Amino acid sequence: MNGFVAIIVAIMLIVGSAFTLIAALGLIRLPDVYTRMHAASKAGTLGSGVVLIALGIQSGDPGTLTRSLAGVAFFILTAPISAHLLAKASYAVGYRLSDLSVVDEMPSNARGEKSNT
Amino acid sequence: MDATTHSTTLIVLLLPFIAAVFAPALTRIFKHNTAWVLAIVPAVVFWHFFTFLPEIERGEVVTGGYQWIPAYRVNFSWFIDGLSLTFALLISGIGVLIVMYSGGYLKKHPQLGRFYSFILMFMGSMLGLVVADSFLMFFVFWELTSITSFLLIGFDHKREVSRRAALQALVVTGGGGLFLLAGMLLIWNVTGITELSLLLRADVALVDSPYYIAILVLVLGGAFTKSAQFPLHFWLPNAMEAPTPVSAYLHSATMVKAGVYLLMRMNPVLGDTAAWETVLPLFGGTTLIVGTLLAVRQTDMKLMLAYTTVSSLGLLVMLTGFGYEKAIEAAVLYLVAHSMFKGALFMVAGAIDHEAGTRDINKVGGLITAMPIVFGAAIASAISMAGLPPFFGFLAKEEIYAGLWHPGSWPLFFTLVAIVGNGLMFVIGFAVALKPFLGEKKSPTEHPHDGPVLLWLGPVVLAALSLLTAVFSGVVHRYISDPMSTAVAGEPVEVYISLIPPIGVPLLLSVITIVFGVVAYRNLERMRSAMATVLETIGWGPDRGFDQFIRGLVRMSFWFTQIVQPGRLEIYMKTTFIVLALCLLVPMFVYDELPAMPRFPHDMALYEMVIMAIAVVGLLAVIYAKNRLTAIVSLGIQGFAVALIFMLFGAPDLSFTQFMVETLSVVILALVMTRLRLTPTDHRSVGTRVIDMSISVVCATAFVLLLLNVTQLPFDQTLSDFFTRYSVPIANGGNIVNVILVDFRGTDTWGEIAVVLVAGLAILSLMRIRLRPAVPIASNDPVEEERR
Amino acid sequence: MRTLIFRTVAPYLTSLIVVFSVFVLLRGHNEPGGGFIGGLIAASAFAIYGIACGVSPVRRALYFHPMGIAGAGLTLGSLAGLLSVFERVPFMTGLWYYVPIFGQELVLSTVLLFDIGVYFVVLGSITSIALALEERSND
Amino acid sequence: MAKSDAPQVDISAAMVTDPATLADWLVIAPLVYCIAVGGFLLMVRKDTNLQPILAIPGLVLLVILDAALLAHVIMNGPVTMTMGRWLPPFGISFTVDILGALLCLTAGIAALAGGIYGAGDINDSGRRYGFYPFLFLMMGGVSGAFLTGDVFNLYVWFEVLLIASFGLLVLGSERGQIDGATKYAFLNLVATTFFLIATGYLYGIFGTLNMADIAEKAPEMTDRAPLITLVSLFVLAFAMKAAAFPLNFWLPASYHTPRVVVSALFAGLLTKVGVYALMRITLVLFPAERDVLGFAIALVAAATMIVGAVGALAQTDFRRLLGFLVISGIGIMLAGVALASQSGVTGTIFYAVHSMVVMTALYLACGLAARVAGGFSIQTSSGVYSSHVLLAAITLVLFFAVSGLPPFSGFWPKVILVKASLDVGAWWLAGAILLSGFLTTIAVGRVWLLAYWRPAGSTTPAGEVGVLDPFIDYLPLVMLTGLVVLVGIFPQQVLEISQIGSDQLINPVDYIRSVFPDGGGQ
Amino acid sequence: MRLFLMNVLLALIWVAVTGLFSVLNLVFGFFLAAAVLYLIREQVGSVGYFSRAGKFLSLFLLFLYELVMSAIRVAILVLSPQMKLAPGIFAYRLKVDRDYEIALLANMITLTPGTLSVDVSDDKKFLYVHAIDCSDPDATRKGIAEGFERKILEAYR
Amino acid sequence: MAILVGVFFAVAIYLFLSKHIIRILLGAAILSNAVNLLIFTSGRLTREVPPILSKTDPVSEVMFTANPLPQALILTAIVIAFSFFAFLLVLGFRAYQELETDDTSEMRFAEPKDDKLPPLGY
Amino acid sequence: MSDPEQLVHVAVLLSLGLLSLSFAFCVFRVIRGPTLPDRILALDMLVATAIGFIAAIGIKTGYTLYVDIAIALGLVGFLATVAFARFVLARGNTGDDELNPGGLSETEKEQ
Ligand code: NA
Ligand code: NA
């Protein structure tokens, strides 16, 4: 394995896992579920994605690489949706924003509204 | 014996059963003439056995048979000596009369056909019993008699008393049968012999074997229950709930004598020991006295006769127990005599019941003019029963005293017993034969009369027989008494007694008996009331005891079952795991199958430990989860941890599957939870928690110990090596695991997908089939089905 | 839960996942995967579809009743095992046929058939379970 | 791949080279047949009328297959077919000896009876949600368990029949059913898990799963490996499957809840599989360890038969009573396993056959009686004897048979077992067998008195309720009862077969040789 | 036509995913994709966006860039010792009106700095967005309008 | 590792002893994991070398791969366990619906609390 | 043991360490809650971390086949989150647990 690739891989590994760690940290530190979602859905996805691509590169075989890319694409596609669903659900059920929150323009009928699905 | 008789004997033995099958049909065809038709069956049987008399008289035995269950050394083989033959003749002979009598007695009864087939079945069983040679064949027919008697006693099944009596008979005699079975198997074990004939001929001294007492007790258990010995006599009087033909046939003439037959059969093998000569006379004597005393108490003719039957059986047992030649002769003669007069008297009682509409001896009288023929038969039988000449009973009684009268206090005592017993039987006999017929005329029904021939033929014939047999006693002795006594005694015996008895002690004793009898007869009423008061004061009898036994048994079972089957899952689980702990730890410690102390694995990387730690955390979180979702999510955590562990240890397929499955489990859990208001929080009290905790910890420890022990063994890799070697070249697969799944061990997977499939369908049916109203369990009943 | 965003994206997700599942199924013999995992993946695809767009579209999409599919899968698996009777070899013996197409060699085998049977059973049963639960919790 | 350029490997080192004849196929035929038919019936489950029309002839064919297999085994001794053509112990071997084939046949007969009866007892929704597919797949599991020669494969078939039984148990979704099913399901899950755990250990010790292979290796492992603990774990698992005291809870908790025909099938099939597995493992694989545990098993046996009979005495519901009778029968079978003498095992095999037939028949009869007497409670039901004498007669025969009275099928095996116990001086075991028979007699006698002889009172609209169909309702019952009587009067054949079977179990050289023709494992 | 494109696309995805570039595989992928499309025939609305591949590309690049940026922003925020944040939900008036456009926009918003789309109003007029820093909603609104929404509109109209 | 298996078993059994179906269900899920780990362990452990052979030189790595057979067995067991879990879950759900409780000690429909003494007459 | 490999090896170990740490964080959040969505989110994050972990292991061992596992995991992770969100929504506000951090603990509400 040539040095360049090795360096790339190493960097991606560190960066990716670092991002993941930060996201996890955000999970701990941020005040309410909505803010935490920001951390998870962004840093989390990106982190693991990077590491996955690193694996693809390191393998040096196009098939694996394409697969890892496809995988990442899939994450990027799903992450916002899950975040959205979770946010919508928690809001609908009535989990309130943290007290730090400044505005809430969500129509009142949305809060505590029981979705029929 | 030549081939034809051989096969005919078989046919004759099966004939009653065959007839039993067709009896209902025949009854439908021949209506009230069926009796005449069916009577042919016992007649044929009688004739067949009658032809054996010459051989038997020559002192030979008729044997033969067919293979039945060679694999278990059981043959359908017969062994006919004097004893068997006499019984066979009594059974078939009286059988003829009973069949006819039934025709008269149960005329118009809707289930007459069924009755016939029961009676015939019983006859077949009884015949099989007395001729059977191999133990198990004997036992089969023994139990068959119990079963048929159960059916006959319960024939009038609409009345609770009959049902009770039937069950009682079945329980007592059937239970006794189990003793007998054990006894016979024990004999088989000790001697290795499976046939009576061999047992009798063999020179094995059972009496010396250490199991003798056991065998004796077991065999007596069988005999005493069947022959209604005190204190197990109570079922017999209750059996009088059966139609009178049954009482006359089963419960006086034949079945109840099966026990006596057994004792007589076994006398040569088990007899002639102190135990035998103490136990039998004691039980027999007691039964004799108790039976007569209870008989005196009764006013129902059938009951009076029933109790005297009990006492007669006691007398027979007592005599058999003495085992002197004379005693045995007496037993033989009395057995024959009793079958005749008691059978007759029962039929008489039945006839009176049938005509006058009651069996209460105080409610009927003066029937002599209305029913002269029956009266004749009655008085004759009574005389025979009382042991007066010129009837066969007289010979029997003479021989009894001759047999009992020996020097010594023991015989003397029993002589007295016999005198009292005979005296009271004298009373009963005449009470039944005279009271209904003499005195001023009274009867619940309008002008009773002798009725159809079928109704009086039986008693008359039997009465006549008791006379003839007495007159031609020589012939009888030659063909019946001698061979039978010989068979019982196990050595040649000759009977001499005739209507002209030798002047001696026996005669004197009979005179005493008669005097006592006459006196007693005059005071019958007084005695009855006395007995009544006595019984009142006692207030308890084995009969009531039976009810208490059954009730107690049921109550006890109920209580016990409530304990072992409390209907609560958590108790079931607890027990299960406690048993598990025992099953693992006890052998482990007892047989020292504990592992060596394992060394801690030092080569574990940090992240491996972290993952294991996460698994543990997840597990604990599941336990301590405050709400269901936490529990579920924690479940997911430990699942992921397991998957990662699989991956770390080189099982990608596993971790792949594990990830999928865990997530799906969590998902469906969530989907279901959506609808449930459940909380997984532990509501267990601290106490139970501690108990459960310790149970689970103990079980887990046991598993771990075993696992350590196993992993410390050298491992045989052969299979895996094989798979690894041939996976690619032959099975064309690089992923060994998958190759194993679909090729090497494809059959497992095949079954596994069947499981998945069924689970899917089962869940579907669970979700889809819903009953609108929640219905209670019994709703499985079709009745409720209708309501829905 | 029919939110516009989810509903719009779900079908594409589903199709992607199903493709992936078939891929996993087919390469299972040489690398991790196989009928069972493939089936699970496909099933979860339909589960997502169901959650996003409701049960009935899934049912219509599948056309057959899931349990029917599962039954067919089992029959297929049994068939795969039974084929060996014609070769006078025991049950479940792997038979390989090589069919040349486009100058390439297309490899058909009973084990593959069997694995496909597994795939369908798992797909059918799990989907049926998921849909049943989904329906229940919807009414 | 086996392409032209592929490295040539010596096939004969890995695979059975001689071709599989159709006779060999008999070994697996019942299993394959059941699973395939089950799968097919499931595909057409929506056509509820078609189901019985297909299933009943299908079951007849199954019985024929089983009979052919039994005949084959009787003539040629144990037969083996190793799946996938791999050499044993690498492939999964199916090895059939007399025991397996005989039980298979009996199970088939019971299933046939159930299938016919079910045509009347199971309503449309029951069929729609898979009564017949469940039945066939359960038979598949049962047959597989009886036929396989591989421990893990045995586990798989256990699970198949278990899950199928779940399906049957909940068919109808009544409260009692759900409740019973819950207990049944969880406890049985535990039991099979124990089995799986034991299998895991077994593999860890022997590195193989082939029964014959293990049977060969066991002796030299005896002193090195914790085999006694292992075997006692196996015994625990199978005793629980067989509903032996004190692990019998699940049976009385559930057997009375489903449709009668389902109870009948369970009574005929399920527990016996546990007994079978117990015999297979203890007698063939680990005889030495069994000797160590023999006395414990004997105690369990005695306790089980008594508890069963006592429990039967305590019941008001006819079906629950029958459930306890099943348990009592299990105890009697265990007695033979405990003795492990030639005659003892003979008795067990014979009794297993008897019990499968008679208990199935009893449940069916009980169902009919309930239909005509108004319910299962012997407190209220009555009048069957007057209204339906044939049914009454059949039931009475079955009662005597189950109490072990002659001349019916239950008598001979009991005699054999009593004798066998006395042979080794285990008089208490003999006593227990006889006592349980005595108690059973009382229990069923009371049912007979109350439900059959007692005249129909005001509580019960006897006669009016049920019209019994001569084919669907009576045929299966008559069929089974006929067997009971026939075997009772002419036990020779069954007894002989059982004896051979017991020989094959106690001295499994033929069994092993049929797996490894040229002796020795690998 | 649309289906066909979808079909080819999926076939290519298949080839890519298997990493086995051969005619046979492509053909197989094609059939497979056809089968899969059958499953979702109902939901596949909307007509060819391939024609605007270029616009898509730029959109995609923008998106990736934003994604990375946002990740970094979050990182900084989380790592900063005292997190000063003013979270909140603001309503965003949608110009795009087609379902898939809205979906696309919403997802992108979610993946981009500090914003997270919570819900779409039933009349599809409003998009409710949660923002970590909601001190100045209008600025954020503007950012979205200038950025993604415009590019999406370009890509589709 | 063995210790870990032990913990799994302990927790699973503890949950099984509970009165609440839901907890027993959780127990069932964990129990199957415990069993799988047990089989895995008793098939002996090897680190990080999956039993996957390259088609070109299969025999080279024969001796070093993890033991594939237990993996196959576990795979089967997992599947079966999962099917059972699903069934039990739904069963518990229906039990809750029909019997209005998830407390097994209150599930007394098959074996009612108020069981009557059977008739004592004849 | 060439230089680049050395480098990658170290990097892998480092990232495994980091990932383990983030595992711990996620687990903490799962256990701690306090609200349902928090836990769900944490689980989702856990899955993401697991994906990274798998990939890292893949690099460590050189078995690229782990890619597919990672993808599948991503898929099911998504499924799980969706299902849970659905759960939250359908179950509505049951007071099953507190709606704002620092409120009552769930158990008190449930009893
Ligand atoms: Na498998
Ligand atoms: Na399991």
mmCIF file of C-alpha atoms and ligand atoms in Angstrom, chain B residues 741 748-749 752, chain F residues 72 76, ligand 1:
data_model
loop_
_atom_site.group_PDB
_atom_site.id
_atom_site.type_symbol
_atom_site.label_atom_id
_atom_site.label_comp_id
_atom_site.label_asym_id
_atom_site.label_seq_id
_atom_site.Cartn_x
_atom_site.Cartn_y
_atom_site.Cartn_z
ATOM 1 C CA LEU B 741 -26.005 -23.400 5.913
ATOM 2 C CA ASP B 748 -31.044 -27.536 9.329
ATOM 3 C CA THR B 749 -31.750 -24.438 7.369
ATOM 4 C CA GLU B 752 -35.328 -23.381 10.157
ATOM 5 C CA ALA F 72 -23.678 -21.809 11.236
ATOM 6 C CA THR F 76 -29.816 -21.129 12.678
HETATM 7 NA NA NA H 1 -29.278 -23.169 9.272
#
